[in-house]
CSV table of C-alpha atoms in Angstrom, one decimal:
chain,number,residue,atom,x,y,z
O,1,MET,CA,-0.1,-0.3,-0.4
O,2,ARG,CA,3.1,2.2,0.1
O,3,GLY,CA,2.1,5.5,-1.8
O,4,TYR,CA,-1.6,4.4,-2.2
O,5,MET,CA,-2.4,5.6,1.4
O,6,SER,CA,-5.0,8.7,1.6
O,7,ALA,CA,-6.9,10.2,4.6
O,8,TYR,CA,-9.7,8.4,3.7
O,9,ARG,CA,-7.8,5.0,3.3
O,10,VAL,CA,-6.8,5.9,7.0
O,11,SER,CA,-10.0,6.0,7.8
O,12,CYS,CA,-11.5,3.5,6.7
O,13,ALA,CA,-8.9,0.8,8.1
O,14,ARG,CA,-9.0,3.1,11.4
O,15,MET,CA,-12.6,1.8,11.8
O,16,VAL,CA,-11.9,-1.7,11.0
O,17,ILE,CA,-9.5,-1.7,13.3
O,18,LYS,CA,-11.7,-0.4,16.0
O,19,ALA,CA,-14.4,-2.5,15.0
O,20,THR,CA,-11.8,-5.6,16.0
O,21,HIS,CA,-10.8,-3.4,19.0
O,22,ASP,CA,-13.8,-2.9,20.7
O,23,ARG,CA,-15.0,-6.9,20.5
O,24,GLY,CA,-11.6,-7.1,22.5
O,25,LEU,CA,-10.1,-9.1,20.1
O,26,ASP,CA,-6.5,-9.5,19.8
O,27,PRO,CA,-4.7,-7.8,17.0
O,28,ARG,CA,-4.4,-10.2,14.6
O,29,ALA,CA,-7.9,-10.1,13.7
O,30,ALA,CA,-7.0,-6.5,12.9
O,31,VAL,CA,-4.5,-7.8,10.5
O,32,ILE,CA,-6.7,-10.4,8.8
O,33,ALA,CA,-9.7,-7.5,8.5
O,34,ILE,CA,-7.2,-5.2,7.1
O,35,ALA,CA,-5.5,-7.8,4.6
O,36,THR,CA,-8.9,-8.5,3.2
O,37,THR,CA,-9.9,-5.3,3.1
O,38,ILE,CA,-6.5,-4.6,1.0
O,39,VAL,CA,-7.3,-6.8,-1.3
O,40,GLU,CA,-10.9,-6.3,-1.5
O,41,SER,CA,-11.1,-3.0,-2.1
O,42,SER,CA,-7.8,-1.2,-1.5
O,43,ILE,CA,-9.5,-0.1,1.9
O,44,GLN,CA,-12.1,1.6,0.2
O,45,ASN,CA,-16.3,1.7,1.1
O,46,ILE,CA,-17.3,0.9,-2.7
O,47,SER,CA,-20.8,1.6,-2.8
O,48,GLU,CA,-21.1,1.0,-6.2
O,49,GLU,CA,-21.9,-2.7,-7.6
O,50,VAL,CA,-19.4,-3.4,-9.4
O,51,ASP,CA,-18.0,-7.1,-9.1
O,52,HIS,CA,-21.7,-8.5,-9.2
O,53,ASP,CA,-23.6,-7.3,-6.5
O,54,SER,CA,-20.8,-6.8,-3.9
O,55,LEU,CA,-20.8,-3.7,-1.7
O,56,GLY,CA,-18.1,-2.2,1.0
O,57,LEU,CA,-15.0,-2.2,2.8
O,58,PHE,CA,-14.7,-6.3,2.0
O,59,GLN,CA,-17.0,-6.3,-1.0
O,60,GLN,CA,-19.3,-8.5,1.0
O,61,ARG,CA,-22.1,-9.9,-1.6
O,62,ALA,CA,-26.6,-9.4,-0.8
O,63,SER,CA,-26.0,-12.3,1.0
O,64,TRP,CA,-24.0,-10.9,3.8
O,65,GLY,CA,-26.6,-8.3,4.5
O,66,THR,CA,-28.4,-5.2,3.0
O,67,ALA,CA,-26.5,-2.5,1.5
O,68,SER,CA,-27.0,-0.3,4.2
O,69,GLN,CA,-25.4,-2.7,6.3
O,70,ARG,CA,-22.5,-4.1,4.0
O,71,LEU,CA,-21.6,-0.1,3.0
O,72,ASN,CA,-21.5,0.1,7.1
O,73,PRO,CA,-17.9,-0.4,8.2
O,74,THR,CA,-18.5,-2.0,11.7
O,75,TRP,CA,-21.4,-4.2,10.8
O,76,ALA,CA,-19.4,-5.0,7.9
O,77,THR,CA,-15.8,-6.1,10.0
O,78,ASN,CA,-18.6,-7.1,12.4
O,79,ALA,CA,-20.3,-9.3,9.9
O,80,PHE,CA,-16.6,-10.5,8.5
O,81,LEU,CA,-15.0,-11.6,12.5
O,82,ASP,CA,-18.6,-13.7,13.0
O,83,LYS,CA,-17.6,-15.6,10.3
O,84,MET,CA,-13.9,-15.9,10.9
O,85,ILE,CA,-14.9,-17.1,14.5
O,86,ARG,CA,-17.2,-19.3,13.4
O,87,LEU,CA,-14.8,-20.9,10.9
O,88,TYR,CA,-12.0,-21.0,13.2
O,89,PRO,CA,-13.8,-21.9,16.9
O,90,ASN,CA,-11.6,-21.9,19.7
O,91,ASN,CA,-9.0,-18.5,18.2
O,92,SER,CA,-7.4,-21.1,16.1
O,93,TRP,CA,-7.5,-18.3,13.7
O,94,ARG,CA,-4.8,-16.4,16.0
O,95,THR,CA,-2.5,-19.6,14.5
O,96,ALA,CA,-3.6,-20.3,10.8
O,97,PRO,CA,-2.0,-18.2,8.5
O,98,VAL,CA,-4.0,-14.5,7.7
O,99,GLY,CA,-4.2,-15.0,3.7
O,100,GLU,CA,-6.2,-19.0,5.0
O,101,VAL,CA,-8.4,-17.1,6.8
O,102,ALA,CA,-8.9,-14.4,4.9
O,103,GLN,CA,-9.8,-17.1,2.3
O,104,ALA,CA,-12.2,-19.3,4.2
O,105,VAL,CA,-14.1,-15.6,5.3
O,106,GLN,CA,-14.4,-14.9,1.8
O,107,VAL,CA,-13.9,-17.8,-0.4
O,108,SER,CA,-12.5,-15.6,-3.3
O,109,ALA,CA,-11.7,-16.9,-7.1
O,110,TYR,CA,-7.7,-15.6,-6.2
O,111,PRO,CA,-7.0,-17.4,-2.9
O,112,ASP,CA,-3.3,-16.3,-3.0
O,113,ARG,CA,-4.1,-12.6,-2.7
O,114,TYR,CA,-4.7,-12.2,0.7
O,115,GLN,CA,-1.0,-13.5,2.2
O,116,VAL,CA,0.8,-10.9,0.3
O,117,GLN,CA,-0.5,-8.1,2.0
O,118,ALA,CA,-0.7,-9.6,5.7
O,119,GLY,CA,2.7,-7.4,6.1
O,120,ASP,CA,1.3,-4.4,4.9
O,121,ALA,CA,-2.1,-5.1,7.1
O,122,GLN,CA,0.3,-5.8,10.2
O,123,ILE,CA,2.3,-2.4,9.6
O,124,LEU,CA,-1.3,-0.2,9.4
O,125,VAL,CA,-2.8,-2.4,12.2
O,126,ASN,CA,0.5,-1.4,14.6
O,127,THR,CA,0.4,2.2,13.2
O,128,ILE,CA,-3.0,2.9,13.7
O,129,LEU,CA,-4.0,0.9,17.0
O,130,PRO,CA,-2.5,3.0,19.2
O,131,TYR,CA,-4.5,5.9,18.3
O,132,VAL,CA,-8.1,3.6,18.6
O,133,SER,CA,-7.1,1.9,22.0
O,134,GLY,CA,-5.7,4.6,23.9
O,135,PRO,CA,-2.7,5.0,26.1
């Protein structure tokens, strides 16, 4: 994401990271979620159905929820996290590869794209989390 970050993208990333923090989840959950948004939307809340009926930061399909829900960063993040936790019980998502978890949740036609974004996602979480969680 070097050279692509804007105030808008940082704001979108902050909302995703805050949603994971507000649930009391390990920061790794935020890394998984951010890696997913990097791949799916370049960390932009896309309000136009460009790819089928996908919307929002996570490019969630209509089966995930209403358009309004999928465009709400907090709702969309929580929907992503809910599915992640269902698929990886007992916090097993904490030790599985970032890309594996993201792919399991998203069921993408391009499964290899998530893991390569894990490093950038980690940098974003490390940078933004202190401003979400406070001193």
